[in-house]
Tab-separated table of C-alpha atoms in Angstrom:
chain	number	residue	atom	x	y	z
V	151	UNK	CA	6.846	-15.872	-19.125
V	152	UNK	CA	10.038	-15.592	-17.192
V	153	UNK	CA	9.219	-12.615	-14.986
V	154	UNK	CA	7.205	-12.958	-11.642
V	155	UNK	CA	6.336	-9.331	-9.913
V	156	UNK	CA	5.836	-9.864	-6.413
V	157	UNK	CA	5.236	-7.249	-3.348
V	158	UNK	CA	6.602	-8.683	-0.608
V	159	UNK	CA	5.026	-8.732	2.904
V	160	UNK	CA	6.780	-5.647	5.202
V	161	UNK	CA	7.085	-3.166	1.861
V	162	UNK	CA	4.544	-1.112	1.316
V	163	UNK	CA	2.597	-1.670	-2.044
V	164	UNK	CA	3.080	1.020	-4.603
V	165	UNK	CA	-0.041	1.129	-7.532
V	166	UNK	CA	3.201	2.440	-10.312
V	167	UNK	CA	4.938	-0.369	-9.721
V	168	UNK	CA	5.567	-3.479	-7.875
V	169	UNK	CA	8.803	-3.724	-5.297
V	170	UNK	CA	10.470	-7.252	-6.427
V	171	UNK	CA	10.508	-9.010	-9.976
V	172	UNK	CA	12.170	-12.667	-10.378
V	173	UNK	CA	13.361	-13.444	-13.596
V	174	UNK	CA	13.296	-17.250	-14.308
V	175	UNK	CA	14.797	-17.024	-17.690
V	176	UNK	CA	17.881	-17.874	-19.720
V	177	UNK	CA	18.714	-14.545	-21.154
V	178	UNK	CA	19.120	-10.792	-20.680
V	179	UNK	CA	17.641	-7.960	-22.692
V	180	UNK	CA	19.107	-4.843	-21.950
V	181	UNK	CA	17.624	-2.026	-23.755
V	182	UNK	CA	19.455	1.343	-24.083
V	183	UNK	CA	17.960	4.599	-22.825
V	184	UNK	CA	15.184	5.270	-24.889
V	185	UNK	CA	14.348	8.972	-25.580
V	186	UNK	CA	11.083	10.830	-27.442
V	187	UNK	CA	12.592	10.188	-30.788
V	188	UNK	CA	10.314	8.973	-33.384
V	189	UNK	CA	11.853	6.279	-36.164
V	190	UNK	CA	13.627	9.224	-37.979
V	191	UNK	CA	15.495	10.623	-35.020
V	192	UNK	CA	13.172	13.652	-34.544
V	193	UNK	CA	12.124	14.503	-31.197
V	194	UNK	CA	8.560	14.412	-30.368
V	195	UNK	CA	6.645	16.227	-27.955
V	196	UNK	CA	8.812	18.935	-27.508
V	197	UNK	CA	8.843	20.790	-24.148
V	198	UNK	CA	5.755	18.092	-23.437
V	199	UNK	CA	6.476	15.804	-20.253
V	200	UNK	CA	3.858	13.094	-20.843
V	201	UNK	CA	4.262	12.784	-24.329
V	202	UNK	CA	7.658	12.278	-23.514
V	203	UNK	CA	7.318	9.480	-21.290
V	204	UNK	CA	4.636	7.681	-23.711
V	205	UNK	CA	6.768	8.120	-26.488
V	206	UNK	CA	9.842	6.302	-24.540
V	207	UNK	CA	7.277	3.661	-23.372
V	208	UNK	CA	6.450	3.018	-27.111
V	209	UNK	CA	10.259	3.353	-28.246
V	210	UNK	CA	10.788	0.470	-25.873
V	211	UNK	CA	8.014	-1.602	-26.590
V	212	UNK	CA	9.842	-1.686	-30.519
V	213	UNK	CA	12.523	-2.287	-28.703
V	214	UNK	CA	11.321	-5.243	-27.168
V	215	UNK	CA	8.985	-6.472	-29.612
V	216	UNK	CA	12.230	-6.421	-32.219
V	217	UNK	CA	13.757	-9.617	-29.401
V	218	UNK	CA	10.329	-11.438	-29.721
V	219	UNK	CA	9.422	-10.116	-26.281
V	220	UNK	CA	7.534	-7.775	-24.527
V	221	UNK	CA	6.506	-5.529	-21.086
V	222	UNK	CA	5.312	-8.664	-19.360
V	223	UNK	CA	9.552	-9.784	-19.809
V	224	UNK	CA	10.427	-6.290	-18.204
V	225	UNK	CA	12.375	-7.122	-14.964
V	226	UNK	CA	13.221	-3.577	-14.275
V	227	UNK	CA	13.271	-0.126	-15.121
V	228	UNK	CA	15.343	3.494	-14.519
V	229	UNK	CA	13.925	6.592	-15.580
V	230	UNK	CA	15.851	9.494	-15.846
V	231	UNK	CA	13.686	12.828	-15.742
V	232	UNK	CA	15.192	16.262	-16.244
V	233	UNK	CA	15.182	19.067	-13.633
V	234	UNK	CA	12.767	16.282	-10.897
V	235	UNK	CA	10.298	17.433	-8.981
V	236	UNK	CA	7.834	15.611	-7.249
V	237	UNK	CA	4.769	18.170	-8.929
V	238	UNK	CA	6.327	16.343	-12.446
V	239	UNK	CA	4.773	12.848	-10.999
V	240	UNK	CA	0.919	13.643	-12.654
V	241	UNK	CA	2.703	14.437	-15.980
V	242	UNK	CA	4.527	11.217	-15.754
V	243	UNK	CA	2.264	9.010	-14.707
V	244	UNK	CA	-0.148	10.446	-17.822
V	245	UNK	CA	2.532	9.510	-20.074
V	246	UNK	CA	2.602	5.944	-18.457
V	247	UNK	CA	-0.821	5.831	-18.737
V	248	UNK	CA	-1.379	6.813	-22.609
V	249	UNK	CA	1.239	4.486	-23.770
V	250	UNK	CA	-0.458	1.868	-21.095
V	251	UNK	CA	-3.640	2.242	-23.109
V	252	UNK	CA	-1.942	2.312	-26.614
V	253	UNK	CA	-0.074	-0.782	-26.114
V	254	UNK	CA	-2.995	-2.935	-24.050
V	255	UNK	CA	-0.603	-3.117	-21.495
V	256	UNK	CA	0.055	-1.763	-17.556
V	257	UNK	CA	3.984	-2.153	-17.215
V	258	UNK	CA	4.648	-2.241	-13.507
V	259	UNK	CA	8.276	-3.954	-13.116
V	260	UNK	CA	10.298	-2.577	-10.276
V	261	UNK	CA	11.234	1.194	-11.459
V	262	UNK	CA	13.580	3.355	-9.983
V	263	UNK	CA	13.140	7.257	-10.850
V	264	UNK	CA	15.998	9.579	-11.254
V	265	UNK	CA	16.334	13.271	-11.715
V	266	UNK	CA	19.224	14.612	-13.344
V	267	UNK	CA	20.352	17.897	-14.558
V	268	UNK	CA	20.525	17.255	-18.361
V	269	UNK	CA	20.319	14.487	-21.344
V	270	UNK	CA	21.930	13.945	-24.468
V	271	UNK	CA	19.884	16.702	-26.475
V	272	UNK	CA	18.426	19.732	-24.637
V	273	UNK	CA	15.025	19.146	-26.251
V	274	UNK	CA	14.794	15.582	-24.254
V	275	UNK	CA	13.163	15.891	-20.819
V	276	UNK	CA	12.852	11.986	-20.485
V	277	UNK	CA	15.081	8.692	-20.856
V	278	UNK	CA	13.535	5.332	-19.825
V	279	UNK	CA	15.813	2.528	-19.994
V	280	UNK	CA	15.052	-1.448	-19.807
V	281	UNK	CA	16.094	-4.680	-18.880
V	282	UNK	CA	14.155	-8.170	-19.920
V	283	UNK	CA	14.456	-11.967	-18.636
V	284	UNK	CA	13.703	-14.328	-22.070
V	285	UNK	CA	13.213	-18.265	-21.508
């Protein structure tokens, strides 16, 4: 595995995620923005937060798994979550947490969560994107 996840002494320790990841590897995965569209292009969970976010989780885990890798080669994320607010975090983290359970996994690479004002299609209220260290 290329990617270490470390919390470093002085920052405080965050259970969603962990502060610093090291990538050891020879080469980059960067994976697009991945939104609640299922293999056909149609949006799923409409108007649904958290089935949103598991539904990018498991977009990117295809994602990865189609470069022979997977969450534990995740060296960082950005999430990008319509209209923000901090009372959106429980509906987020349930999202996290389904796709978590449906993939055996507990991705916690370095995140950084944006709101913005709009995505591609109005129906989206989530895009995660990813990028992976491969030895």
């Amino acid at each position: 595995m290329a990617i270490t996840l470390l919390n470093p002494s002085g920052l405080p320790e965050i259970d969603a995620y962990r502060q610093v990841s090291v990538g050891t590897g020879s080469r980059l995965v960067f994976i697009a923005g991945q939104v609640a569209w299922d293999a056909d292009g149609v949006t799923v969970g409409e108007g649904d937060l958290a089935t949103q976010v598991e539904r990018c989780y498991l977009n990117i885990a295809t994602a990865l798994a189609g470069v022979g890798a997977t969450f534990d080669d995740v060296a960082k994320l950005t999430v990008h979550i319509v209209d923000w607010t901090p009372d959106k975090m429980p509906l987020f983290l349930e999202g996290a947490a389904r796709a978590s359970a449906k993939l055996g996994v507990t991705p916690v690479p370095p995140g950084t969560l944006l709101g913005v004002a709009a995505l591609d299609v109005p129906e989206h209220l989530v895009e995660i994107e990813a990028v992976a260290v491969l030895d």
